[in-house]
XYZ file of C-alpha atoms in Angstrom:
351
model
C 5.066 132.010 80.970
C 5.344 135.123 78.753
C 3.657 137.353 81.302
C 6.036 136.091 84.010
C 9.040 137.049 81.880
C 7.462 140.438 81.160
C 6.957 140.979 84.879
C 10.551 139.931 85.616
C 11.959 142.298 82.981
C 9.834 145.217 84.193
C 10.663 144.654 87.858
C 14.358 144.196 87.030
C 14.455 147.487 85.132
C 12.703 149.276 87.986
C 15.012 147.977 90.731
C 18.183 148.331 88.643
C 17.222 151.887 87.697
C 16.710 152.774 91.359
C 20.061 151.256 92.369
C 21.881 153.029 89.535
C 20.201 156.326 90.438
C 21.457 156.183 94.044
C 24.902 155.162 92.805
C 25.019 151.628 94.221
C 27.772 149.568 92.556
C 26.788 146.636 90.341
C 23.197 147.902 90.203
C 22.704 146.429 86.736
C 23.364 142.968 88.160
C 21.907 143.368 91.644
C 18.610 144.806 90.346
C 17.708 141.793 88.166
C 18.962 139.419 90.868
C 16.723 141.023 93.516
C 13.749 140.996 91.126
C 14.367 137.324 90.337
C 14.602 136.444 94.044
C 11.245 138.148 94.693
C 9.523 136.147 91.954
C 11.294 132.897 92.858
C 10.275 132.896 96.520
C 6.707 133.732 95.502
C 6.488 130.527 93.497
C 7.747 131.516 90.047
C 8.804 128.771 87.647
C 11.154 130.563 85.257
C 14.589 129.376 84.160
C 17.439 130.922 82.167
C 18.408 128.915 79.023
C 21.967 127.568 79.158
C 23.014 129.277 75.905
C 21.822 132.650 77.186
C 23.756 132.135 80.420
C 26.927 131.171 78.576
C 26.552 134.221 76.361
C 26.295 136.416 79.457
C 29.375 134.744 80.946
C 31.277 135.410 77.725
C 30.340 139.100 77.841
C 31.551 139.428 81.447
C 34.813 137.677 80.568
C 35.342 139.956 77.579
C 34.641 143.008 79.738
C 37.345 141.979 82.229
C 39.720 141.258 79.333
C 39.380 144.893 78.305
C 40.970 145.874 81.646
C 44.139 143.917 80.867
C 46.146 146.497 78.911
C 49.789 147.164 78.119
C 49.700 150.025 80.644
C 48.682 147.636 83.409
C 51.383 145.155 82.370
C 53.986 147.949 82.499
C 52.766 149.098 85.922
C 52.950 145.560 87.275
C 56.490 145.177 85.912
C 57.511 148.454 87.580
C 56.000 147.718 91.008
C 55.945 143.918 91.045
C 57.544 143.435 94.523
C 54.923 145.710 96.105
C 52.072 144.133 94.143
C 53.218 140.622 95.007
C 53.470 141.387 98.725
C 50.059 143.125 98.840
C 48.310 140.378 96.925
C 49.851 137.558 98.951
C 48.826 139.275 102.193
C 45.274 140.041 101.005
C 44.677 136.585 99.565
C 46.099 134.951 102.706
C 43.782 136.993 104.938
C 40.689 136.295 102.812
C 41.575 132.602 102.588
C 41.933 132.299 106.363
C 38.590 134.071 106.886
C 36.882 131.851 104.321
C 38.364 128.702 105.826
C 37.352 129.665 109.374
C 33.795 130.525 108.315
C 33.567 127.160 106.564
C 35.096 125.312 109.530
C 32.615 126.971 111.897
C 29.841 126.035 109.426
C 28.541 129.588 109.196
C 27.678 128.737 105.588
C 27.514 125.298 103.941
C 30.289 123.681 101.913
C 32.802 125.968 100.228
C 30.456 128.982 100.039
C 32.489 130.984 102.573
C 35.736 130.356 100.671
C 34.383 131.793 97.420
C 32.377 134.496 99.184
C 35.473 135.754 101.040
C 37.645 135.762 97.924
C 38.412 139.283 96.664
C 38.178 139.865 92.943
C 35.671 140.553 90.204
C 32.430 139.777 92.032
C 30.391 138.418 89.122
C 33.320 136.259 88.007
C 33.733 134.816 91.509
C 30.060 133.816 91.641
C 30.358 132.086 88.265
C 33.585 130.333 89.283
C 32.005 129.179 92.537
C 29.071 127.712 90.668
C 31.416 125.867 88.310
C 33.098 124.251 91.328
C 29.907 123.089 92.974
C 29.347 125.828 95.575
C 25.892 127.308 96.191
C 26.064 130.363 93.918
C 23.068 131.939 95.656
C 24.786 132.197 99.025
C 28.095 133.103 97.376
C 26.297 135.989 95.659
C 24.809 137.177 98.967
C 28.217 137.154 100.657
C 30.135 138.592 97.708
C 27.809 141.487 96.971
C 27.466 142.338 100.656
C 31.233 142.810 100.651
C 31.130 144.765 97.370
C 28.586 147.228 98.747
C 30.466 147.689 102.036
C 33.810 148.194 100.269
C 32.284 150.662 97.803
C 30.685 152.710 100.591
C 33.947 152.910 102.557
C 35.975 153.719 99.424
C 33.496 156.372 98.288
C 33.461 158.085 101.693
C 37.264 157.968 101.897
C 37.629 159.442 98.409
C 35.071 162.175 99.123
C 36.662 163.146 102.455
C 40.318 163.040 101.409
C 40.242 164.276 97.806
C 36.775 165.742 97.418
C 35.653 163.255 94.750
C 34.584 159.718 94.200
C 31.087 160.051 95.477
C 30.316 156.661 94.078
C 27.837 158.140 91.584
C 29.251 157.404 88.170
C 28.244 159.282 85.046
C 25.038 158.299 83.347
C 25.609 155.305 81.142
C 25.966 156.098 77.466
C 23.565 153.396 76.335
C 23.328 154.095 72.633
C 26.405 156.145 71.789
C 27.981 155.560 68.421
C 30.299 152.549 68.525
C 32.252 151.000 65.708
C 30.049 148.098 64.532
C 33.099 146.300 63.150
C 34.806 146.483 66.550
C 31.664 145.221 68.279
C 31.297 142.327 65.846
C 34.974 141.493 66.322
C 34.476 141.500 70.089
C 31.404 139.266 69.811
C 33.467 136.872 67.681
C 36.237 136.844 70.300
C 33.657 136.153 73.007
C 32.074 133.359 70.989
C 35.345 131.660 70.055
C 36.717 132.053 73.573
C 33.555 130.661 75.168
C 33.500 127.738 72.759
C 37.124 126.882 73.503
C 36.628 127.302 77.237
C 33.634 124.955 77.303
C 35.294 122.425 74.993
C 38.455 122.375 77.127
C 36.235 121.943 80.209
C 37.704 124.926 81.994
C 35.907 125.963 85.193
C 33.379 128.599 84.122
C 34.813 128.054 80.640
C 32.384 130.447 78.965
C 33.828 133.157 81.238
C 37.525 132.251 81.325
C 37.849 131.465 77.605
C 36.923 134.982 76.427
C 38.855 136.505 79.345
C 42.113 134.787 78.381
C 41.687 135.177 74.611
C 40.508 138.779 74.853
C 43.244 139.677 77.339
C 45.983 138.302 75.087
C 44.609 140.096 72.017
C 44.230 143.340 73.978
C 47.760 143.314 75.418
C 49.323 142.455 72.060
C 47.346 145.238 70.361
C 45.662 142.888 67.905
C 42.111 143.668 69.030
C 40.584 145.715 71.833
C 37.309 144.382 73.304
C 34.450 146.847 72.725
C 30.981 146.112 74.058
C 28.079 148.602 74.055
C 26.535 149.418 77.417
C 23.139 147.965 76.497
C 24.687 144.585 75.715
C 26.556 144.551 79.017
C 23.338 145.483 80.827
C 21.540 142.517 79.241
C 24.428 140.217 80.161
C 24.418 141.386 83.771
C 20.657 140.889 83.885
C 20.936 137.307 82.630
C 23.582 136.498 85.260
C 21.416 138.130 87.946
C 18.347 136.173 86.823
C 20.277 132.901 86.793
C 21.317 133.430 90.406
C 18.093 134.960 91.676
C 15.667 132.466 90.144
C 17.349 129.615 92.010
C 16.650 131.169 95.440
C 14.223 129.545 97.849
C 12.793 130.548 101.211
C 15.279 128.201 102.868
C 18.185 129.903 101.097
C 17.063 133.309 102.321
C 16.666 131.936 105.833
C 20.228 130.571 105.839
C 21.597 133.854 104.431
C 19.730 135.939 107.005
C 20.929 133.788 109.883
C 24.547 134.056 108.720
C 24.438 137.801 107.905
C 25.867 139.091 111.246
C 28.951 136.880 110.862
C 29.222 137.741 107.180
C 29.265 141.445 108.066
C 31.869 140.782 110.766
C 34.122 138.953 108.289
C 33.688 141.770 105.748
C 34.613 144.338 108.401
C 37.731 142.395 109.372
C 38.840 142.062 105.746
C 38.263 145.772 105.054
C 40.219 146.684 108.190
C 43.085 144.385 107.166
C 43.225 145.941 103.691
C 43.128 149.370 105.324
C 46.237 148.379 107.238
C 47.912 147.389 103.978
C 46.947 150.782 102.523
C 48.558 152.545 105.499
C 51.739 150.526 104.923
C 51.748 151.437 101.213
C 51.342 155.106 102.104
C 54.095 155.090 104.703
C 56.728 152.926 103.043
C 55.966 153.117 99.305
C 54.940 156.784 99.087
C 51.505 155.992 97.584
C 48.750 158.504 98.325
C 46.169 157.123 100.822
C 43.151 156.931 98.497
C 45.117 155.242 95.714
C 46.554 152.809 98.255
C 43.153 151.910 99.681
C 41.414 151.535 96.323
C 44.265 149.355 95.050
C 44.210 147.060 98.090
C 40.441 147.049 98.745
C 38.872 143.567 98.525
C 36.740 143.979 95.377
C 34.770 144.125 93.291
C 37.011 145.270 90.538
C 34.274 147.004 88.537
C 33.023 149.179 91.407
C 36.598 150.082 92.383
C 37.239 151.092 88.767
C 34.187 153.389 88.804
C 35.289 155.121 92.019
C 38.906 155.403 90.842
C 37.855 156.898 87.502
C 35.869 159.618 89.277
C 38.659 160.499 91.744
C 42.100 162.132 91.310
C 44.043 158.936 91.982
C 46.622 156.811 90.146
C 44.136 154.733 88.130
C 46.732 152.485 86.373
C 48.238 151.574 89.769
C 44.810 150.780 91.221
C 43.663 148.663 88.298
C 47.013 146.892 87.891
C 46.913 145.656 91.481
C 43.234 144.678 91.183
C 43.804 142.738 87.946
C 46.908 141.020 89.334
C 44.963 139.914 92.403
C 42.111 138.621 90.248
C 44.538 136.466 88.301
C 45.937 135.204 91.598
C 42.431 134.297 92.723
C 41.948 132.211 89.586
C 44.997 130.188 90.648
C 44.318 129.714 94.369
C 40.506 129.587 94.416
C 39.978 126.052 93.069
C 42.674 124.302 95.174
C 41.509 126.158 98.293
C 37.903 125.075 97.678
C 39.082 121.493 97.253
C 41.112 121.710 100.464
C 38.149 122.994 102.480
C 35.788 120.379 101.027
C 38.264 117.606 101.815
C 38.838 118.811 105.393
C 35.094 118.955 105.960
C 34.702 115.424 104.684
C 32.445 116.601 101.880
C 32.450 116.006 98.174
C 35.516 117.394 96.437
C 34.386 119.965 93.840
C 34.872 118.847 90.265
C 34.687 120.662 86.972
C 31.301 119.866 85.409
C 31.284 118.017 82.110
């Protein structure tokens, strides 16, 4: 057992390092997930402890909470009609695509609904799992979209403004951070996760810290601060949890559905591109800012590209965060609707 974990850690570090080196978004999560899939389909028998998984969920939720700032709130208040229209249109398009893919049985159950939903990719996978969807296939669909969106956004940024290559600065793994702030953040994550699980929220260990940390951040009481190495471990745990549950049958289903998944991703990117053109023409937003703001996730990779490009970062992140919050509201009822229409089991929040 110990040597299997050692092999998983080593292979995860190797793949994640390669993905980070070439600038692929979410490499710290995708690397461990790919490594775990390789071991799982070769007959591995590892499993991630539930407390470790909840801790990783709490870290991801706290990370997203750090994006919810007073600046974003002010930007939303200033541009709320535009943000509302863009988000309604994007969520409607992704919902229709997800529903059609489910109706045509491209993927089983409500996988296509969650996989088509724009937002923070890791959070969507965790939410899907909490509502009974196959998180493995959701991860395949979600991260396929993330990679495609990041490539298009990076090329657009490089061509139009000469930046945003997609290669973000080397991670500052062990820079000096305030230990008091880190301990405070860990406490927020722990309390939030505990409350979320106790209240039986979907993906409670994720949503509890997200809500609590977001409120404390906006009010100025406490700003979430997590060192890069801790986030890397958290991403790895999430990746392992997903990857270790893969089977040969899962990979076969994903491979068979990949052409249609790519088609749906292309349609969604094209639709969001149309929204970006409308923002440029009628709202006076520069093209790259408009596309990054309306692009269908993930929020973390969009943030990396926006930070390395001369764009309106608060506008981009405000629209992305507002859409993520919208997804939290419409995702569960939409999944229930699809499951009911298909005559399947209605997803329930696990006890």
